[in-house]
Amino acid sequence: MTTSSRPSDAHPYLRAASAGIRHHTRSVRADTLVVDRVHLNVLHAHLTALHQLLDQLAETARPPHPGAGRNLATARTRLWQTTAAVHDAFHLLPGTAPDADRCHPERLPEGPPVLTICQRHLAAGHIARRTTTPTDLNRPHTTACVR
């Protein structure tokens, strides 16, 4: 772990990923944006990486700061729900291969990457099953700012 004297120097990869998403959001016009499986696959990869990061942060924060750990765990649950919705949307878009609308984690998709969206989703699902209950997934979102 590196220590930084300036907050802007901390977590350079996370800042770069966030900057990339902001750039993509600003540079793509609504009239030219085409939602396709490639786009959702990349977005799903980003969301699953964030889910894994939130899982690590929640587990690290929980012992010394239980309240912060609970809030990070709630964020992890909500992000899992978002990731699952993107995965579902991926399968609702038309594919180029026969039977492409079904989830087959054991097969490669119609092209790269090596790790398919379904395989990635199943791997992230292990974290979700380990850390959440069906009650957590159905609990309504509430925000209570203590400041």
mmCIF file of N, CA, C and O in Angstrom, residues 74-146:
data_model
loop_
_atom_site.group_PDB
_atom_site.id
_atom_site.type_symbol
_atom_site.label_atom_id
_atom_site.label_comp_id
_atom_site.label_asym_id
_atom_site.label_seq_id
_atom_site.Cartn_x
_atom_site.Cartn_y
_atom_site.Cartn_z
ATOM 1 N N THR A 74 -23.951 -2.589 1.875
ATOM 2 C CA THR A 74 -25.185 -2.237 1.180
ATOM 3 C C THR A 74 -24.875 -1.769 -0.239
ATOM 4 O O THR A 74 -25.565 -2.149 -1.189
ATOM 5 N N ALA A 75 -23.828 -0.964 -0.391
ATOM 6 C CA ALA A 75 -23.423 -0.515 -1.729
ATOM 7 C C ALA A 75 -23.032 -1.706 -2.593
ATOM 8 O O ALA A 75 -23.373 -1.764 -3.780
ATOM 9 N N ARG A 76 -22.337 -2.666 -2.005
ATOM 10 C CA ARG A 76 -21.949 -3.881 -2.739
ATOM 11 C C ARG A 76 -23.190 -4.635 -3.214
ATOM 12 O O ARG A 76 -23.241 -5.089 -4.361
ATOM 13 N N THR A 77 -24.210 -4.728 -2.373
ATOM 14 C CA THR A 77 -25.452 -5.413 -2.748
ATOM 15 C C THR A 77 -26.146 -4.691 -3.890
ATOM 16 O O THR A 77 -26.599 -5.313 -4.857
ATOM 17 N N ARG A 78 -26.247 -3.375 -3.811
ATOM 18 C CA ARG A 78 -26.901 -2.596 -4.865
ATOM 19 C C ARG A 78 -26.118 -2.703 -6.176
ATOM 20 O O ARG A 78 -26.702 -2.781 -7.255
ATOM 21 N N LEU A 79 -24.798 -2.717 -6.080
ATOM 22 C CA LEU A 79 -23.983 -2.863 -7.292
ATOM 23 C C LEU A 79 -24.176 -4.250 -7.901
ATOM 24 O O LEU A 79 -24.204 -4.386 -9.126
ATOM 25 N N TRP A 80 -24.339 -5.269 -7.070
ATOM 26 C CA TRP A 80 -24.618 -6.604 -7.598
ATOM 27 C C TRP A 80 -25.932 -6.601 -8.368
ATOM 28 O O TRP A 80 -26.039 -7.204 -9.436
ATOM 29 N N GLN A 81 -26.940 -5.919 -7.850
ATOM 30 C CA GLN A 81 -28.224 -5.854 -8.540
ATOM 31 C C GLN A 81 -28.055 -5.160 -9.896
ATOM 32 O O GLN A 81 -28.638 -5.582 -10.898
ATOM 33 N N THR A 82 -27.247 -4.124 -9.941
ATOM 34 C CA THR A 82 -26.978 -3.420 -11.198
ATOM 35 C C THR A 82 -26.244 -4.335 -12.170
ATOM 36 O O THR A 82 -26.582 -4.402 -13.356
ATOM 37 N N THR A 83 -25.257 -5.043 -11.667
ATOM 38 C CA THR A 83 -24.485 -5.960 -12.507
ATOM 39 C C THR A 83 -25.387 -7.052 -13.088
ATOM 40 O O THR A 83 -25.275 -7.390 -14.273
ATOM 41 N N ALA A 84 -26.288 -7.578 -12.274
ATOM 42 C CA ALA A 84 -27.215 -8.613 -12.745
ATOM 43 C C ALA A 84 -28.143 -8.052 -13.821
ATOM 44 O O ALA A 84 -28.442 -8.741 -14.809
ATOM 45 N N ALA A 85 -28.588 -6.812 -13.660
ATOM 46 C CA ALA A 85 -29.470 -6.199 -14.663
ATOM 47 C C ALA A 85 -28.734 -5.987 -15.984
ATOM 48 O O ALA A 85 -29.305 -6.198 -17.063
ATOM 49 N N VAL A 86 -27.457 -5.594 -15.931
ATOM 50 C CA VAL A 86 -26.670 -5.428 -17.167
ATOM 51 C C VAL A 86 -26.480 -6.786 -17.838
ATOM 52 O O VAL A 86 -26.590 -6.904 -19.059
ATOM 53 N N HIS A 87 -26.228 -7.834 -17.060
ATOM 54 C CA HIS A 87 -26.093 -9.178 -17.612
ATOM 55 C C HIS A 87 -27.387 -9.603 -18.308
ATOM 56 O O HIS A 87 -27.373 -10.140 -19.417
ATOM 57 N N ASP A 88 -28.519 -9.340 -17.659
ATOM 58 C CA ASP A 88 -29.811 -9.683 -18.260
ATOM 59 C C ASP A 88 -30.051 -8.903 -19.547
ATOM 60 O O ASP A 88 -30.541 -9.453 -20.538
ATOM 61 N N ALA A 89 -29.688 -7.605 -19.535
ATOM 62 C CA ALA A 89 -29.853 -6.774 -20.740
ATOM 63 C C ALA A 89 -28.988 -7.305 -21.875
ATOM 64 O O ALA A 89 -29.402 -7.312 -23.044
ATOM 65 N N PHE A 90 -27.781 -7.766 -21.560
ATOM 66 C CA PHE A 90 -26.879 -8.351 -22.557
ATOM 67 C C PHE A 90 -27.592 -9.480 -23.301
ATOM 68 O O PHE A 90 -27.518 -9.577 -24.525
ATOM 69 N N HIS A 91 -28.303 -10.334 -22.572
ATOM 70 C CA HIS A 91 -28.964 -11.477 -23.197
ATOM 71 C C HIS A 91 -30.246 -11.096 -23.920
ATOM 72 O O HIS A 91 -30.764 -11.891 -24.704
ATOM 73 N N LEU A 92 -30.759 -9.916 -23.681
ATOM 74 C CA LEU A 92 -31.953 -9.471 -24.399
ATOM 75 C C LEU A 92 -31.614 -8.811 -25.730
ATOM 76 O O LEU A 92 -32.486 -8.649 -26.580
ATOM 77 N N LEU A 93 -30.340 -8.441 -25.923
ATOM 78 C CA LEU A 93 -29.918 -7.884 -27.208
ATOM 79 C C LEU A 93 -29.666 -9.018 -28.189
ATOM 80 O O LEU A 93 -29.247 -10.107 -27.798
ATOM 81 N N PRO A 94 -29.905 -8.753 -29.466
ATOM 82 C CA PRO A 94 -29.664 -9.816 -30.446
ATOM 83 C C PRO A 94 -28.180 -10.148 -30.555
ATOM 84 O O PRO A 94 -27.330 -9.272 -30.489
ATOM 85 N N GLY A 95 -27.901 -11.424 -30.692
ATOM 86 C CA GLY A 95 -26.529 -11.889 -30.857
ATOM 87 C C GLY A 95 -26.280 -12.308 -32.289
ATOM 88 O O GLY A 95 -27.206 -12.461 -33.082
ATOM 89 N N THR A 96 -25.027 -12.520 -32.619
ATOM 90 C CA THR A 96 -24.678 -12.901 -33.988
ATOM 91 C C THR A 96 -24.620 -14.412 -34.171
ATOM 92 O O THR A 96 -24.684 -14.893 -35.279
ATOM 93 N N ALA A 97 -24.501 -15.136 -33.072
ATOM 94 C CA ALA A 97 -24.402 -16.596 -33.175
ATOM 95 C C ALA A 97 -25.771 -17.224 -32.901
ATOM 96 O O ALA A 97 -26.591 -16.646 -32.209
ATOM 97 N N PRO A 98 -26.003 -18.413 -33.449
ATOM 98 C CA PRO A 98 -27.258 -19.104 -33.122
ATOM 99 C C PRO A 98 -27.313 -19.394 -31.625
ATOM 100 O O PRO A 98 -26.305 -19.677 -31.009
ATOM 101 N N ASP A 99 -28.491 -19.289 -31.049
ATOM 102 C CA ASP A 99 -28.693 -19.555 -29.633
ATOM 103 C C ASP A 99 -27.914 -18.572 -28.751
ATOM 104 O O ASP A 99 -27.571 -18.866 -27.622
ATOM 105 N N ALA A 100 -27.620 -17.362 -29.269
ATOM 106 C CA ALA A 100 -26.813 -16.384 -28.541
ATOM 107 C C ALA A 100 -27.567 -15.710 -27.418
ATOM 108 O O ALA A 100 -26.958 -15.063 -26.580
ATOM 109 N N ASP A 101 -28.877 -15.840 -27.386
ATOM 110 C CA ASP A 101 -29.647 -15.185 -26.345
ATOM 111 C C ASP A 101 -29.675 -15.997 -25.043
ATOM 112 O O ASP A 101 -30.141 -15.518 -24.032
ATOM 113 N N ARG A 102 -29.149 -17.206 -25.050
ATOM 114 C CA ARG A 102 -29.134 -18.041 -23.850
ATOM 115 C C ARG A 102 -27.787 -17.936 -23.166
ATOM 116 O O ARG A 102 -26.765 -17.712 -23.800
ATOM 117 N N CYS A 103 -27.791 -18.138 -21.875
ATOM 118 C CA CYS A 103 -26.572 -18.054 -21.077
ATOM 119 C C CYS A 103 -25.856 -19.404 -21.090
ATOM 120 O O CYS A 103 -26.410 -20.407 -20.650
ATOM 121 N N HIS A 104 -24.656 -19.436 -21.661
ATOM 122 C CA HIS A 104 -23.848 -20.644 -21.720
ATOM 123 C C HIS A 104 -22.443 -20.327 -21.205
ATOM 124 O O HIS A 104 -21.525 -20.071 -21.989
ATOM 125 N N PRO A 105 -22.240 -20.348 -19.898
ATOM 126 C CA PRO A 105 -20.920 -19.989 -19.386
ATOM 127 C C PRO A 105 -19.816 -20.952 -19.793
ATOM 128 O O PRO A 105 -18.650 -20.592 -19.786
ATOM 129 N N GLU A 106 -20.173 -22.154 -20.184
ATOM 130 C CA GLU A 106 -19.149 -23.124 -20.562
ATOM 131 C C GLU A 106 -18.613 -22.890 -21.977
ATOM 132 O O GLU A 106 -17.607 -23.464 -22.360
ATOM 133 N N ARG A 107 -19.284 -22.047 -22.766
ATOM 134 C CA ARG A 107 -18.849 -21.801 -24.147
ATOM 135 C C ARG A 107 -18.311 -20.392 -24.294
ATOM 136 O O ARG A 107 -18.716 -19.480 -23.586
ATOM 137 N N LEU A 108 -17.422 -20.234 -25.231
ATOM 138 C CA LEU A 108 -16.950 -18.890 -25.556
ATOM 139 C C LEU A 108 -18.037 -18.161 -26.336
ATOM 140 O O LEU A 108 -18.811 -18.783 -27.064
ATOM 141 N N PRO A 109 -18.110 -16.842 -26.208
ATOM 142 C CA PRO A 109 -19.113 -16.101 -26.978
ATOM 143 C C PRO A 109 -18.724 -16.029 -28.441
ATOM 144 O O PRO A 109 -17.756 -16.658 -28.870
ATOM 145 N N GLU A 110 -19.459 -15.246 -29.194
ATOM 146 C CA GLU A 110 -19.185 -15.161 -30.625
ATOM 147 C C GLU A 110 -17.836 -14.518 -30.936
ATOM 148 O O GLU A 110 -17.402 -14.500 -32.060
ATOM 149 N N GLY A 111 -17.121 -14.015 -29.961
ATOM 150 C CA GLY A 111 -15.798 -13.426 -30.163
ATOM 151 C C GLY A 111 -15.092 -13.264 -28.833
ATOM 152 O O GLY A 111 -15.490 -13.859 -27.851
ATOM 153 N N PRO A 112 -14.007 -12.455 -28.781
ATOM 154 C CA PRO A 112 -13.315 -12.252 -27.515
ATOM 155 C C PRO A 112 -14.239 -11.539 -26.538
ATOM 156 O O PRO A 112 -15.272 -11.040 -26.936
ATOM 157 N N PRO A 113 -13.975 -11.470 -25.302
ATOM 158 C CA PRO A 113 -12.768 -11.827 -24.563
ATOM 159 C C PRO A 113 -12.751 -13.290 -24.135
ATOM 160 O O PRO A 113 -13.733 -13.999 -24.294
ATOM 161 N N VAL A 114 -11.620 -13.692 -23.555
ATOM 162 C CA VAL A 114 -11.480 -15.083 -23.143
ATOM 163 C C VAL A 114 -12.503 -15.409 -22.055
ATOM 164 O O VAL A 114 -13.120 -16.465 -22.065
ATOM 165 N N LEU A 115 -12.689 -14.507 -21.122
ATOM 166 C CA LEU A 115 -13.658 -14.713 -20.061
ATOM 167 C C LEU A 115 -14.990 -14.122 -20.502
ATOM 168 O O LEU A 115 -15.132 -12.925 -20.667
ATOM 169 N N THR A 116 -15.966 -14.965 -20.724
ATOM 170 C CA THR A 116 -17.250 -14.486 -21.221
ATOM 171 C C THR A 116 -18.011 -13.759 -20.124
ATOM 172 O O THR A 116 -17.719 -13.895 -18.940
ATOM 173 N N ILE A 117 -19.002 -12.994 -20.527
ATOM 174 C CA ILE A 117 -19.821 -12.268 -19.570
ATOM 175 C C ILE A 117 -20.504 -13.233 -18.608
ATOM 176 O O ILE A 117 -20.610 -12.965 -17.411
ATOM 177 N N CYS A 118 -20.925 -14.369 -19.084
ATOM 178 C CA CYS A 118 -21.616 -15.329 -18.216
ATOM 179 C C CYS A 118 -20.651 -15.948 -17.206
ATOM 180 O O CYS A 118 -20.991 -16.109 -16.034
ATOM 181 N N GLN A 119 -19.451 -16.296 -17.642
ATOM 182 C CA GLN A 119 -18.458 -16.832 -16.715
ATOM 183 C C GLN A 119 -18.091 -15.787 -15.661
ATOM 184 O O GLN A 119 -17.975 -16.100 -14.479
ATOM 185 N N ARG A 120 -17.907 -14.555 -16.093
ATOM 186 C CA ARG A 120 -17.584 -13.468 -15.176
ATOM 187 C C ARG A 120 -18.733 -13.252 -14.192
ATOM 188 O O ARG A 120 -18.523 -13.051 -12.998
ATOM 189 N N HIS A 121 -19.956 -13.314 -14.700
ATOM 190 C CA HIS A 121 -21.122 -13.101 -13.850
ATOM 191 C C HIS A 121 -21.261 -14.219 -12.812
ATOM 192 O O HIS A 121 -21.576 -13.947 -11.645
ATOM 193 N N LEU A 122 -21.002 -15.451 -13.212
ATOM 194 C CA LEU A 122 -21.054 -16.557 -12.255
ATOM 195 C C LEU A 122 -19.979 -16.413 -11.185
ATOM 196 O O LEU A 122 -20.231 -16.674 -9.999
ATOM 197 N N ALA A 123 -18.784 -15.972 -11.572
ATOM 198 C CA ALA A 123 -17.713 -15.762 -10.591
ATOM 199 C C ALA A 123 -18.083 -14.662 -9.607
ATOM 200 O O ALA A 123 -17.884 -14.804 -8.399
ATOM 201 N N ALA A 124 -18.646 -13.569 -10.107
ATOM 202 C CA ALA A 124 -19.078 -12.481 -9.218
ATOM 203 C C ALA A 124 -20.252 -12.930 -8.360
ATOM 204 O O ALA A 124 -20.401 -12.476 -7.221
ATOM 205 N N GLY A 125 -21.061 -13.816 -8.893
ATOM 206 C CA GLY A 125 -22.191 -14.336 -8.139
ATOM 207 C C GLY A 125 -21.774 -15.099 -6.892
ATOM 208 O O GLY A 125 -22.508 -15.135 -5.900
ATOM 209 N N HIS A 126 -20.588 -15.704 -6.925
ATOM 210 C CA HIS A 126 -20.090 -16.391 -5.735
ATOM 211 C C HIS A 126 -19.895 -15.404 -4.593
ATOM 212 O O HIS A 126 -20.216 -15.709 -3.437
ATOM 213 N N ILE A 127 -19.379 -14.231 -4.895
ATOM 214 C CA ILE A 127 -19.231 -13.185 -3.869
ATOM 215 C C ILE A 127 -20.604 -12.766 -3.375
ATOM 216 O O ILE A 127 -20.835 -12.650 -2.167
ATOM 217 N N ALA A 128 -21.523 -12.555 -4.296
ATOM 218 C CA ALA A 128 -22.864 -12.110 -3.908
ATOM 219 C C ALA A 128 -23.556 -13.146 -3.029
ATOM 220 O O ALA A 128 -24.187 -12.796 -2.023
ATOM 221 N N ARG A 129 -23.422 -14.413 -3.362
ATOM 222 C CA ARG A 129 -24.055 -15.451 -2.548
ATOM 223 C C ARG A 129 -23.393 -15.588 -1.185
ATOM 224 O O ARG A 129 -24.036 -15.908 -0.195
ATOM 225 N N ARG A 130 -22.097 -15.326 -1.125
ATOM 226 C CA ARG A 130 -21.361 -15.422 0.138
ATOM 227 C C ARG A 130 -21.722 -14.269 1.066
ATOM 228 O O ARG A 130 -21.703 -14.422 2.281
ATOM 229 N N THR A 131 -22.066 -13.121 0.513
ATOM 230 C CA THR A 131 -22.203 -11.917 1.327
ATOM 231 C C THR A 131 -23.621 -11.373 1.451
ATOM 232 O O THR A 131 -23.842 -10.463 2.237
ATOM 233 N N THR A 132 -24.566 -11.877 0.681
ATOM 234 C CA THR A 132 -25.920 -11.332 0.738
ATOM 235 C C THR A 132 -26.939 -12.444 0.897
ATOM 236 O O THR A 132 -26.696 -13.592 0.533
ATOM 237 N N THR A 133 -28.069 -12.059 1.421
ATOM 238 C CA THR A 133 -29.191 -12.988 1.564
ATOM 239 C C THR A 133 -30.308 -12.509 0.651
ATOM 240 O O THR A 133 -30.292 -11.358 0.197
ATOM 241 N N PRO A 134 -31.282 -13.354 0.368
ATOM 242 C CA PRO A 134 -32.422 -12.888 -0.427
ATOM 243 C C PRO A 134 -33.118 -11.680 0.206
ATOM 244 O O PRO A 134 -33.597 -10.795 -0.492
ATOM 245 N N THR A 135 -33.135 -11.625 1.526
ATOM 246 C CA THR A 135 -33.729 -10.471 2.208
ATOM 247 C C THR A 135 -32.956 -9.198 1.888
ATOM 248 O O THR A 135 -33.542 -8.140 1.647
ATOM 249 N N ASP A 136 -31.616 -9.285 1.884
ATOM 250 C CA ASP A 136 -30.789 -8.116 1.526
ATOM 251 C C ASP A 136 -31.109 -7.629 0.125
ATOM 252 O O ASP A 136 -31.187 -6.422 -0.123
ATOM 253 N N LEU A 137 -31.282 -8.566 -0.797
ATOM 254 C CA LEU A 137 -31.531 -8.191 -2.185
ATOM 255 C C LEU A 137 -32.895 -7.555 -2.387
ATOM 256 O O LEU A 137 -33.085 -6.776 -3.314
ATOM 257 N N ASN A 138 -33.847 -7.867 -1.517
ATOM 258 C CA ASN A 138 -35.200 -7.318 -1.654
ATOM 259 C C ASN A 138 -35.462 -6.127 -0.746
ATOM 260 O O ASN A 138 -36.535 -5.530 -0.824
ATOM 261 N N ARG A 139 -34.525 -5.781 0.098
ATOM 262 C CA ARG A 139 -34.701 -4.668 1.032
ATOM 263 C C ARG A 139 -34.722 -3.351 0.248
ATOM 264 O O ARG A 139 -33.884 -3.122 -0.624
ATOM 265 N N PRO A 140 -35.680 -2.475 0.559
ATOM 266 C CA PRO A 140 -35.728 -1.189 -0.151
ATOM 267 C C PRO A 140 -34.520 -0.318 0.226
ATOM 268 O O PRO A 140 -33.996 -0.420 1.325
ATOM 269 N N HIS A 141 -34.118 0.485 -0.713
ATOM 270 C CA HIS A 141 -32.978 1.371 -0.501
ATOM 271 C C HIS A 141 -33.391 2.542 0.357
ATOM 272 O O HIS A 141 -34.391 3.210 0.078
ATOM 273 N N THR A 142 -32.642 2.789 1.420
ATOM 274 C CA THR A 142 -32.886 3.957 2.261
ATOM 275 C C THR A 142 -31.579 4.681 2.458
ATOM 276 O O THR A 142 -30.515 4.064 2.511
ATOM 277 N N THR A 143 -31.653 5.978 2.560
ATOM 278 C CA THR A 143 -30.481 6.778 2.798
ATOM 279 C C THR A 143 -30.702 7.589 4.071
ATOM 280 O O THR A 143 -31.721 8.273 4.190
ATOM 281 N N ALA A 144 -29.786 7.485 4.981
ATOM 282 C CA ALA A 144 -29.874 8.239 6.215
ATOM 283 C C ALA A 144 -28.538 8.915 6.451
ATOM 284 O O ALA A 144 -27.591 8.271 6.905
ATOM 285 N N CYS A 145 -28.459 10.170 6.120
ATOM 286 C CA CYS A 145 -27.219 10.918 6.317
ATOM 287 C C CYS A 145 -27.162 11.346 7.772
ATOM 288 O O CYS A 145 -28.104 11.921 8.313
ATOM 289 N N VAL A 146 -26.060 11.040 8.444
ATOM 290 C CA VAL A 146 -25.916 11.363 9.852
ATOM 291 C C VAL A 146 -25.284 12.727 10.081
ATOM 292 O O VAL A 146 -25.094 13.136 11.199
#
